[in-house]
Short mmCIF file of C-alpha atoms in Angstrom, two decimals:
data_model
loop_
_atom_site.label_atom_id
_atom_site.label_comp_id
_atom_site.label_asym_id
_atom_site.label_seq_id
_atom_site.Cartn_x
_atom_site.Cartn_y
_atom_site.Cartn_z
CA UNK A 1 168.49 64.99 58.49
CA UNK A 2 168.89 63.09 61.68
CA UNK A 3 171.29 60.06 61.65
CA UNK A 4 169.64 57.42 59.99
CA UNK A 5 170.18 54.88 62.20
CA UNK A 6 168.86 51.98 65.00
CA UNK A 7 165.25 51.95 64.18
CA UNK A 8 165.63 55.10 61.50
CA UNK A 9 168.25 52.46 59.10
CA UNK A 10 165.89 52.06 55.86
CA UNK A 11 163.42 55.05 57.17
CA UNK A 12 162.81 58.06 55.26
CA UNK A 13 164.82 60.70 56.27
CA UNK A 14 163.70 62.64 59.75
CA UNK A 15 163.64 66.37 60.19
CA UNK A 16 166.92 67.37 62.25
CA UNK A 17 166.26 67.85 65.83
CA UNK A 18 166.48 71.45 67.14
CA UNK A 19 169.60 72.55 69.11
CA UNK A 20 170.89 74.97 71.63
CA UNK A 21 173.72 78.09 71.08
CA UNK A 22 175.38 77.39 67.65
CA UNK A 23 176.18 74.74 65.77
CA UNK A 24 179.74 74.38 64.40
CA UNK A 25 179.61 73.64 60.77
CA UNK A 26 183.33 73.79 60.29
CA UNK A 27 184.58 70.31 58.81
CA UNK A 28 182.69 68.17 56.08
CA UNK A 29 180.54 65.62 57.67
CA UNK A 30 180.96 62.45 57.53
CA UNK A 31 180.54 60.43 54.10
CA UNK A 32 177.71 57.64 54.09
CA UNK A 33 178.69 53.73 53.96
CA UNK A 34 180.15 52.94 50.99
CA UNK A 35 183.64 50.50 49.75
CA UNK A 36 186.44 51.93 48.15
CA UNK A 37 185.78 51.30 44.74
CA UNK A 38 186.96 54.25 42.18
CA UNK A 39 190.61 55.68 42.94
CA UNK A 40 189.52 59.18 41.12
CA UNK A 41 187.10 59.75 44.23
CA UNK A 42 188.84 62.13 46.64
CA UNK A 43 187.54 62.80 50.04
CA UNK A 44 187.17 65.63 52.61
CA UNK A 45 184.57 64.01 54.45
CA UNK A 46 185.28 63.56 58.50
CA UNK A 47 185.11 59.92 57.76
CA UNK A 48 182.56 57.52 56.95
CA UNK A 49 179.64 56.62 59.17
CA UNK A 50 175.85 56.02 58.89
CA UNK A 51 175.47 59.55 60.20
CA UNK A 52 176.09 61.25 57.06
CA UNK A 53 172.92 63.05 55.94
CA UNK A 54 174.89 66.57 55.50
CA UNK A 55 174.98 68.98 52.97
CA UNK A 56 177.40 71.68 52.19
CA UNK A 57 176.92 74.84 51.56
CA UNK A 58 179.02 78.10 49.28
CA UNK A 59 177.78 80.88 49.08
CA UNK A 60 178.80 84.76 48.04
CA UNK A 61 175.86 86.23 49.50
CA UNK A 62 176.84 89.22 52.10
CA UNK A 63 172.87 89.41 53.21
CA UNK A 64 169.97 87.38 53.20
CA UNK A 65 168.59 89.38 51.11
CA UNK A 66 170.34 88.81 47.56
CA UNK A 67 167.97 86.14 46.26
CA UNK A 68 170.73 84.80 43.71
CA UNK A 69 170.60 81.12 41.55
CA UNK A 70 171.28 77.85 43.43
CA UNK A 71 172.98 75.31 42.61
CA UNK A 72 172.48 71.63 43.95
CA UNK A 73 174.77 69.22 42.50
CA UNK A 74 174.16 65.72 43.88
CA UNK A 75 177.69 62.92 43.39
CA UNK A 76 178.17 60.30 41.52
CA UNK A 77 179.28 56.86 42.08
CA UNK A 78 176.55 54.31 40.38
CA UNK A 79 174.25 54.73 44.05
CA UNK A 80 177.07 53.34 45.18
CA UNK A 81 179.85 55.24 46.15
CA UNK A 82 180.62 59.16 46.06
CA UNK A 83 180.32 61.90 48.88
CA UNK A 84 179.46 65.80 48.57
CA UNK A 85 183.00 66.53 50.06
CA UNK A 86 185.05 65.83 46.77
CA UNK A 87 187.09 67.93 45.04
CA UNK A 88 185.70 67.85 42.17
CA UNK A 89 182.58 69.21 43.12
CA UNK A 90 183.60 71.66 45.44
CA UNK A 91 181.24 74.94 45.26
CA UNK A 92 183.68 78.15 45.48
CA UNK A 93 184.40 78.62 41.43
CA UNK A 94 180.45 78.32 40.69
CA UNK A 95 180.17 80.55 43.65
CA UNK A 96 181.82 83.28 42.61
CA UNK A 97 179.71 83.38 39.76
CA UNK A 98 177.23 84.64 41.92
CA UNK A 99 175.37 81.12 42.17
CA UNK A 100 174.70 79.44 46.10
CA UNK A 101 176.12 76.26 45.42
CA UNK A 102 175.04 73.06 47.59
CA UNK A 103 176.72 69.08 47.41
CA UNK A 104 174.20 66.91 48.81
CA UNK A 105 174.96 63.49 50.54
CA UNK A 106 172.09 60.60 50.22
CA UNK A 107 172.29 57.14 51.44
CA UNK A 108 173.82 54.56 48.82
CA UNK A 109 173.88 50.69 48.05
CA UNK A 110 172.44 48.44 50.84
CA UNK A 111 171.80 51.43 53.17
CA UNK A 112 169.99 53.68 50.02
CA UNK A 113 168.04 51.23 48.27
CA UNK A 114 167.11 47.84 50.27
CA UNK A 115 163.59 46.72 49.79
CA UNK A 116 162.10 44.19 52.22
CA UNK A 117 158.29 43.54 52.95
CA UNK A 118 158.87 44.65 56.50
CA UNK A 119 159.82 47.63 55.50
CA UNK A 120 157.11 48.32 53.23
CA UNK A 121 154.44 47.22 55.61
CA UNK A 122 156.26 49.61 58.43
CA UNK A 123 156.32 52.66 55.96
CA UNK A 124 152.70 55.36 56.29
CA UNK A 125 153.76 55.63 52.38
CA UNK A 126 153.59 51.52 51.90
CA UNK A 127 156.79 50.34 50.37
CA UNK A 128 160.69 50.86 50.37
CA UNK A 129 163.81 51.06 48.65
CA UNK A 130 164.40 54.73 47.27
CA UNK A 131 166.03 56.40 50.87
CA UNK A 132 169.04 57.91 49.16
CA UNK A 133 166.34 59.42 46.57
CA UNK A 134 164.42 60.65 49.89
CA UNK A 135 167.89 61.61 51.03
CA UNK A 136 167.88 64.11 47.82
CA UNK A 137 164.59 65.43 48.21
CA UNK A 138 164.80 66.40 51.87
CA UNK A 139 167.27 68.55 50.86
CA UNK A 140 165.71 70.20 48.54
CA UNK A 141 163.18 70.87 51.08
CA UNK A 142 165.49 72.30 53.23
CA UNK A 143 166.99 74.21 50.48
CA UNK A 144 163.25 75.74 50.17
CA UNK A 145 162.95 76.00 53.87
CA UNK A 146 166.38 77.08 54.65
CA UNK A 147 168.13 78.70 51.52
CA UNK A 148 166.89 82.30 51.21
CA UNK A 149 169.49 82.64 54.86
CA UNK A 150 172.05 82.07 52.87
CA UNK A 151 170.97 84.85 49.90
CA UNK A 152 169.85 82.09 47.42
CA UNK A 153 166.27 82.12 46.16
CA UNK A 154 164.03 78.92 46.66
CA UNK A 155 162.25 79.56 43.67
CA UNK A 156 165.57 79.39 41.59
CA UNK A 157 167.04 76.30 41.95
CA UNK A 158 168.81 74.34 39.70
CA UNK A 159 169.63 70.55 40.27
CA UNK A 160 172.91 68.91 38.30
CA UNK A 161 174.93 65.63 38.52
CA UNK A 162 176.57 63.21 36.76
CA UNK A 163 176.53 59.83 36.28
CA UNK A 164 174.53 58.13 39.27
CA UNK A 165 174.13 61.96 40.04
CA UNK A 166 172.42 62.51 36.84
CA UNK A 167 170.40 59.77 37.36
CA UNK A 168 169.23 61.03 40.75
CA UNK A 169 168.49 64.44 38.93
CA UNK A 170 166.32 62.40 36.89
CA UNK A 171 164.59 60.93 39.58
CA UNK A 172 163.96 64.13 41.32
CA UNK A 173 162.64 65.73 38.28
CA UNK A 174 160.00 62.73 37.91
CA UNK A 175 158.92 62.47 41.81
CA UNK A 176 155.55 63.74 42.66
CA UNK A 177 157.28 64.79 46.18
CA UNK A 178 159.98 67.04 44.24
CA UNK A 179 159.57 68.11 40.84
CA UNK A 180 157.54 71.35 42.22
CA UNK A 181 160.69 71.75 44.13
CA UNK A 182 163.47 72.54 40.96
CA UNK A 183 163.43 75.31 38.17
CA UNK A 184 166.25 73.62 35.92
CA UNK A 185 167.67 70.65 35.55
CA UNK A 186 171.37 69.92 34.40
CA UNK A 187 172.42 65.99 33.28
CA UNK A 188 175.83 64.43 32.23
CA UNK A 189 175.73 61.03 31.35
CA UNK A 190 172.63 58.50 32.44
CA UNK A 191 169.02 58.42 33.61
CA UNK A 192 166.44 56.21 35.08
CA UNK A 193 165.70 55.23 30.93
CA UNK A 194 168.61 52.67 31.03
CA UNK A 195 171.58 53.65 33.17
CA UNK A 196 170.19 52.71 36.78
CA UNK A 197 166.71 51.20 35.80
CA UNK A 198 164.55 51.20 38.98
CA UNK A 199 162.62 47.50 39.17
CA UNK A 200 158.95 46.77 40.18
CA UNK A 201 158.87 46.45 44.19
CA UNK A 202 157.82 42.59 44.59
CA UNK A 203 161.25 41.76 42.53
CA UNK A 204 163.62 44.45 44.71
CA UNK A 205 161.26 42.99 48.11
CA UNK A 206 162.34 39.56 47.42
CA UNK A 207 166.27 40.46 46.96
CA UNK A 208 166.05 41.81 50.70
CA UNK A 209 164.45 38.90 52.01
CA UNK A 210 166.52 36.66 50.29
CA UNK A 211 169.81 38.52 51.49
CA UNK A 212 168.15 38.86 55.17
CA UNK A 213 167.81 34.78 54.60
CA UNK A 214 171.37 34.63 53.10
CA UNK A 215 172.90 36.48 55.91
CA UNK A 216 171.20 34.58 59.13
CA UNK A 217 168.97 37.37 59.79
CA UNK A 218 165.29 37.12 58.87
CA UNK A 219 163.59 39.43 60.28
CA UNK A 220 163.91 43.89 59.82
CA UNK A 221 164.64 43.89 63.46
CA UNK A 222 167.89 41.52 63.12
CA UNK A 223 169.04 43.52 59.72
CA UNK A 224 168.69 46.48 61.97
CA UNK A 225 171.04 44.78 64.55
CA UNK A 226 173.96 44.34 61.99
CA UNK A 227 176.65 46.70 63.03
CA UNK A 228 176.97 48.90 59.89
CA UNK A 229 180.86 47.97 58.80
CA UNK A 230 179.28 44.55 59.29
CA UNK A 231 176.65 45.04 56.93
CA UNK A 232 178.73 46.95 54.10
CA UNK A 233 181.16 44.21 54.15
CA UNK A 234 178.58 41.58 53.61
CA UNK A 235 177.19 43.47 50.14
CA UNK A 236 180.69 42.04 48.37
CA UNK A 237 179.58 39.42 47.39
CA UNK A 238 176.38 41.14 45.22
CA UNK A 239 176.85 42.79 42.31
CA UNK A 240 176.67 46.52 42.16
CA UNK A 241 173.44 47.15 41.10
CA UNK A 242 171.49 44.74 43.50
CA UNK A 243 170.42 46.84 45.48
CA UNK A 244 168.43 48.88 43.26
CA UNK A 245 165.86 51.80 43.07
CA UNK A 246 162.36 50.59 43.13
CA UNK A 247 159.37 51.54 41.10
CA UNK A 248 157.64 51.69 44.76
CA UNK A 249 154.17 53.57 44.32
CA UNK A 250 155.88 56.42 45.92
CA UNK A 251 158.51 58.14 45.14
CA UNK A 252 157.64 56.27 41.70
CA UNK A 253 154.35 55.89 40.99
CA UNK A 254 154.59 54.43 37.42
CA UNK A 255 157.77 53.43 36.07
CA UNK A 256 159.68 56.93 34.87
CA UNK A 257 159.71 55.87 31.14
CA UNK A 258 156.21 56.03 31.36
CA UNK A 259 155.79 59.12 33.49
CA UNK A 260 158.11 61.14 31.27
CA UNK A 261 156.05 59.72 28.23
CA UNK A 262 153.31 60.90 30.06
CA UNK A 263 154.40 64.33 30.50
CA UNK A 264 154.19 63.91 34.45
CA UNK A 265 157.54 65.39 35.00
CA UNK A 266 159.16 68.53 36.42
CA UNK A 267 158.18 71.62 32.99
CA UNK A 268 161.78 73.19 33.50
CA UNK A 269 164.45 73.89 31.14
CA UNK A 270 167.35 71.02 30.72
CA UNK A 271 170.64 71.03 29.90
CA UNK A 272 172.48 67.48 29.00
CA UNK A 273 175.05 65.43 27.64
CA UNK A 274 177.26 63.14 27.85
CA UNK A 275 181.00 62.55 27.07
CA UNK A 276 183.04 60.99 23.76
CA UNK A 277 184.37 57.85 25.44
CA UNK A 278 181.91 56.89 28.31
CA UNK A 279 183.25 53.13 27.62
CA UNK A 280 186.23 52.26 26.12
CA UNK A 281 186.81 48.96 23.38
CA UNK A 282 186.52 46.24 25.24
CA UNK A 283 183.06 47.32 27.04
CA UNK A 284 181.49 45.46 24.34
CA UNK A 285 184.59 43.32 23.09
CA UNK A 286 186.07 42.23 26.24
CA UNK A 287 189.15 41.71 24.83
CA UNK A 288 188.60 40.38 20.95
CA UNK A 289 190.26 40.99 18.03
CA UNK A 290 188.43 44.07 16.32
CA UNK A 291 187.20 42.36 13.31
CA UNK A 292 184.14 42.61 11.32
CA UNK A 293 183.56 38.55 12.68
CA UNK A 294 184.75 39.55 16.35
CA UNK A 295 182.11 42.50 16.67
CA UNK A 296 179.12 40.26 14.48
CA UNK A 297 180.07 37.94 17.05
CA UNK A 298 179.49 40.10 19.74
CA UNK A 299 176.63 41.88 18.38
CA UNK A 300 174.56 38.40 17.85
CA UNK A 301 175.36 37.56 21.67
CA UNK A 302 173.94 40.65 22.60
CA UNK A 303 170.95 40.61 21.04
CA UNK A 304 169.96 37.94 18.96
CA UNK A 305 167.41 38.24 16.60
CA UNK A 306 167.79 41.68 16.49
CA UNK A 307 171.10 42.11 16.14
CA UNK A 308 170.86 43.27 12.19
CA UNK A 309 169.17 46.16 13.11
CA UNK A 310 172.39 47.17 15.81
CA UNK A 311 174.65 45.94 13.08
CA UNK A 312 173.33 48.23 10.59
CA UNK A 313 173.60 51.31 11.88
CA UNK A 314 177.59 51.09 13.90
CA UNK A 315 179.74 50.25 10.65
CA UNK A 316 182.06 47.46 11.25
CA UNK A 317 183.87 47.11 7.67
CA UNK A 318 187.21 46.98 8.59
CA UNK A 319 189.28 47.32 11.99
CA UNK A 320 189.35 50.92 12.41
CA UNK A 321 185.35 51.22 12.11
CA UNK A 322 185.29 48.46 14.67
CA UNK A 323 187.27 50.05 17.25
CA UNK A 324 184.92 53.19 16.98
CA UNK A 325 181.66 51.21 16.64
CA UNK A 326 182.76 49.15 19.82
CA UNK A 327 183.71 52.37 21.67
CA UNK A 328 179.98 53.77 20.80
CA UNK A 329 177.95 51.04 21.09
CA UNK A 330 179.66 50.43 24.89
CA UNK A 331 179.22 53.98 25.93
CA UNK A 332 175.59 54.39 24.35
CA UNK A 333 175.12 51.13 26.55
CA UNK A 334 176.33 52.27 29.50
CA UNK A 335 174.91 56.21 29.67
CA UNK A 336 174.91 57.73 26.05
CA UNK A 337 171.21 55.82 25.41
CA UNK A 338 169.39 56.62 28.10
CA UNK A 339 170.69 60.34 28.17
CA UNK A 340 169.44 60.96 24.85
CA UNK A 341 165.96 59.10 25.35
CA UNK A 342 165.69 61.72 28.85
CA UNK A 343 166.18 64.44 25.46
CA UNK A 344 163.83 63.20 23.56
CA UNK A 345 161.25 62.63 25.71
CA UNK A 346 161.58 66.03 27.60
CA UNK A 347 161.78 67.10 23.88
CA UNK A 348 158.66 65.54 23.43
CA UNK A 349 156.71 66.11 26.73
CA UNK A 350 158.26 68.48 28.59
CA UNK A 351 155.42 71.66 28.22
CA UNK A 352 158.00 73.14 25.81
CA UNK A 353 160.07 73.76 28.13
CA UNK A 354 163.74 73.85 26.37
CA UNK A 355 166.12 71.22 25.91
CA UNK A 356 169.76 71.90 25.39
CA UNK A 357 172.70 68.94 24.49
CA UNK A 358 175.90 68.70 24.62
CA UNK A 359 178.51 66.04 23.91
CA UNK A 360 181.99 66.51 25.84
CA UNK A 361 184.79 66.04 23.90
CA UNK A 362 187.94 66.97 25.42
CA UNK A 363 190.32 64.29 26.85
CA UNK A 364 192.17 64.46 29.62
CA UNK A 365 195.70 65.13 29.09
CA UNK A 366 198.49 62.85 30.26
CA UNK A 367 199.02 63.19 34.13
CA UNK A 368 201.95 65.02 35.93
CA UNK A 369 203.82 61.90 36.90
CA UNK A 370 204.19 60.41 33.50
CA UNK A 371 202.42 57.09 34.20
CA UNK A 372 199.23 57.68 32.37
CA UNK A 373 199.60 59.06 28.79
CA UNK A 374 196.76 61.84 27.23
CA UNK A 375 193.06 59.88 27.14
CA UNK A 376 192.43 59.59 23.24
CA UNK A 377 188.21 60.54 24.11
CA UNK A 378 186.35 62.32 26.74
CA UNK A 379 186.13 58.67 29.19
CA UNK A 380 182.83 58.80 31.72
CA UNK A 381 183.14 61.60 34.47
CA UNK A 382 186.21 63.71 32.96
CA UNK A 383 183.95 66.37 32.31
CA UNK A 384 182.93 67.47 36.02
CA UNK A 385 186.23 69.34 36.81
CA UNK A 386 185.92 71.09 33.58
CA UNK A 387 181.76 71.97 34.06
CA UNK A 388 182.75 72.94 37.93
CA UNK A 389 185.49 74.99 36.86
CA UNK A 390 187.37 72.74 39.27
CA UNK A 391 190.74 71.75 37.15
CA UNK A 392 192.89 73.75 39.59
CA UNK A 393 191.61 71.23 42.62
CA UNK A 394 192.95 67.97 40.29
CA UNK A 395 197.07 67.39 40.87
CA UNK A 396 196.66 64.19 39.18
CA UNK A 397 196.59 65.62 35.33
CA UNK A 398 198.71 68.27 33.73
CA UNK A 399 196.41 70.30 32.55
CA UNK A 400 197.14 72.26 29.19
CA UNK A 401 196.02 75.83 28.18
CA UNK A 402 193.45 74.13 25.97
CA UNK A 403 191.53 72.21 29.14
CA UNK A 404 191.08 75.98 30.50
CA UNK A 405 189.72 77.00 27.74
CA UNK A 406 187.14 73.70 27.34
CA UNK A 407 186.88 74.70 31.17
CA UNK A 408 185.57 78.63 30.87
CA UNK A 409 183.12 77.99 28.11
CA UNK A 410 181.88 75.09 29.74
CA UNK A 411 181.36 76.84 33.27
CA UNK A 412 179.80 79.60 31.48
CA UNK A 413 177.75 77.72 30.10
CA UNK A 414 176.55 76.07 33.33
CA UNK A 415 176.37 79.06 35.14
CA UNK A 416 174.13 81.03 32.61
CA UNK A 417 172.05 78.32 32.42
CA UNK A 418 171.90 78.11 35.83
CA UNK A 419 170.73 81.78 36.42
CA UNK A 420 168.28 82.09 33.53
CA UNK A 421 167.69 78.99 32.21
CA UNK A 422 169.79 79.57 28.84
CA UNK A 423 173.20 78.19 28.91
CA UNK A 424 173.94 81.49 26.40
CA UNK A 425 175.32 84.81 27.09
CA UNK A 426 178.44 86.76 26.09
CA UNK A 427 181.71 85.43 25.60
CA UNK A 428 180.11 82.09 24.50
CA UNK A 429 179.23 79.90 21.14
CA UNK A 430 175.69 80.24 20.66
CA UNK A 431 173.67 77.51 21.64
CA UNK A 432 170.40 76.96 19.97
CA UNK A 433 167.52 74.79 22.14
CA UNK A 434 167.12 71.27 20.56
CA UNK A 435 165.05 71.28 17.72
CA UNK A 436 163.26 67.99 16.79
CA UNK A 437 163.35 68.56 13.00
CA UNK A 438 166.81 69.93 12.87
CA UNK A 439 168.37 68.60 15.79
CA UNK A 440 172.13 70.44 16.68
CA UNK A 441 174.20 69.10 19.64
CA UNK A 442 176.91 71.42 21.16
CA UNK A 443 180.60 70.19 20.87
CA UNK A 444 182.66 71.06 23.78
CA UNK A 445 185.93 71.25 23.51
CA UNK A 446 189.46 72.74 22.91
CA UNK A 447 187.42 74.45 20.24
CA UNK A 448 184.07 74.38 21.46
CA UNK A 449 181.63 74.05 18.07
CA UNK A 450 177.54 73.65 17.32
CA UNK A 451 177.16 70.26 14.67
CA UNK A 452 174.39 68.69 13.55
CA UNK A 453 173.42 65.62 15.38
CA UNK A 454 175.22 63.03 13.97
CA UNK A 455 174.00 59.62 16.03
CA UNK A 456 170.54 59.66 16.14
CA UNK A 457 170.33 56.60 14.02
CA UNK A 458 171.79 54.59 16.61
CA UNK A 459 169.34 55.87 19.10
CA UNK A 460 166.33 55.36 17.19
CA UNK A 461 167.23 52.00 16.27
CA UNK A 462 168.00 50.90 19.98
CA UNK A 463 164.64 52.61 21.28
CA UNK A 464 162.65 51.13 19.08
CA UNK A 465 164.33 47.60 20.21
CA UNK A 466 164.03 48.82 23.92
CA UNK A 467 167.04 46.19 24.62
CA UNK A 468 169.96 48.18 25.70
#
């Protein structure tokens, strides 16, 4: 899209304007404002600027004529952080699968989801907040507009992410201006049901003002003045998920719990999961003993009255049950929750469309220099490498034969589902759709296996609380 900035900073995105003679596309673009938060995040991008609506492109199309899969993957990074140029993500091993694989860059934190009345009132659409979700659905747009050049077929795409990314896929899958746009959806780890909630307009419209008030500048047109690196740097002192999506009338016409309830979203297949270990012990514990009294303790803080019904269902008898209970209850927190209420309400509503979930399993192992031993769970974004079939691109671990072999079945897996909607196909462990009355989740790993569900307890139990 154009560069989002001057009078287009917190405007939808704007169709690129046309150009003369060829265009070199040679070097990642630029990654979008953002603070150097996660170490694990490694860049290509030409730098960082406000200019960064690019996307990238693989593809092992030798005519336009091929009409194979596509792949969008948009980053993660909690709307925060994240760019389409990491390694992680790169597109060549899905690509030689025979897939057109896109990254995707969208506008994040103050510069992706700031809601101000001014803004809302400047807007043909009426409100704000929601750009980097914009961001998203331009490019798929494009894709549609744009993709069968590149041999990929617009009426075969599949969008992934994780994380924030999975979120966004959640988003796009519930927005009236892009769920015609996708024919599969992939998720790993979070959704709009609890990860990233998006808030009702009036409350995000009254952080903006607030921070316009906080930072001397009242009015849109002196926000709009605030050199970029100026206005990045001032967002330190707000917590990471201040600047949040909105449930704007727009983009989100009802909140998405109730528009998935609802049926209202995307009727495509979906594939999701998440990983052993999204949060580690002291996500819930901060740092207590892991006692039966310790995790009670904890537990009660957490939520009150109800905290017998949490306390029945993650066993807490002795130490050992502890340290697991703490491990799931912070990770269900965090992604494993809302993941599995996206499930069950696709499950539920979703046309019949199938439903296919996973849990990653496989930890990392230690890393080449010796100064981080083997993970002892699958912790929150170890699986993208592995999905990718990127492990080659990561120097940081030393990767064992058994991470290629997690790696191949779980590519596969992707890519077939990616083509034809059914993660299955030779080579493989079968993998039945979710069944309601017999639910079976697919454990990826060393040894990848099909088991029973063996959590929904824990789900049921926080849904029906609807305090996460």
């Amino acid at each position: 899209a154009q560069p989002p900035v001057g009078d287009l900073r917190w405007q939808a995105p704007q169709p690129v304007e046309n150009w003369a003679g060829v265009r070199a596309a040679e070097n990642f673009g630029p990654r979008c404002m953002q603070r150097p938060l996660f170490s694990d995040m490694m860049f290509r991008s030409d730098g960082m600027s406000e200019d960064c609506l690019y996307l990238n492109v693989w593809t092992p199309a030798r005519s336009a004529e091929e009409k194979l899969p596509v792949l969008i993957y948009f980053y993660g990074g909690g709307l925060f952080t994240g760019d389409g140029s990491e390694y992680r993500y790169d597109g060549e091993s899905m690509a030689r699968e025979g897939i057109v694989t896109l990254t995707v860059n969208y506008r994040l934190n103050i510069f992706g989801f700031f809601a101000h009345p001014e803004l809302t009132a400047e807007a043909d659409y009426n409100a704000s907040s929601n750009y980097g979700f914009l961001d998203q659905t331009a490019a798929l747009q494009w894709v549609q507009d744009n993709i069968a050049a590149f041999g990929g077929d617009p009426d075969r795409v599949t969008i992934a992410g994780e994380s924030a990314g999975s979120v966004s896929v959640s988003a796009q899958m519930i927005s009236p201006l892009s769920r015609h746009l996708i024919a599969g959806a992939i998720g790993s780890s979070g959704s709009l049901m609890g990860t990233l909630r998006a808030g009702p307009l009036a409350e995000q419209e009254a952080k903006g003002v607030a921070f316009g008030e906080e930072e001397r500048a009242p009015s849109l047109a002196a926000l709009r003045q605030i050199p970029g690196d100026e206005l990045l740097e001032k967002t330190k002192k707000y917590a990471w998920t201040h600047f949040s999506p909105a449930i704007d009338g727009y983009v989100f016409p009802e909140s998405p719990d109730a528009m998935f309830e609802a049926g209202q979203q995307a009727k495509v297949p979906l594939l999701l999961g998440w990983n052993s270990m999204e949060q580690g012990y002291n996500g819930v514990m901060g740092g207590l003993p892991p006692t039966p009294e310790s995790f009670q303790t904890v537990v009660r803080s957490l939520y009150g009255d109800q905290a017998d019904e949490i306390l029945a269902v993650y066993l807490h008898t002795n130490e050992e049950e502890v340290r697991t209970s703490a491990i799931d209850l912070a990770g269900d927190r965090f992604t494993a929750f809302s993941t599995w209420k996206w499930a069950d309400l696709h499950l539920k509503t979703g046309g019949g469309q199938p439903v296919y979930r996973y849990l990653y399993a496989r930890p990392r192992p230690a890393s080449r220099d010796g100064n981080t031993p083997a993970a002892t769970g699958a912790t929150h974004s170890a699986e993208i490498e592995y999905a990718m079939g990127n492990l080659s691109t990561n120097r940081v671990y030393d990767w064992e034969p058994e991470d290629y072999r997690a790696s191949d079945v779980f590519k596969a897996y992707y890519a077939n589902f990616v083509k034809t909607g059914n993660p299955n196909g030779p080579g493989v462990p079968a993998w039945p759709m979710l069944n309601a009355n017999k639910p079976q989740v697919m454990y990826i790993d060393a040894e990848t296996t099909l088991k029973p569900e063996q959590h929904a307890a824990r789900y049921r139990v926080l849904n029906s609380l609807n305090v996460h």
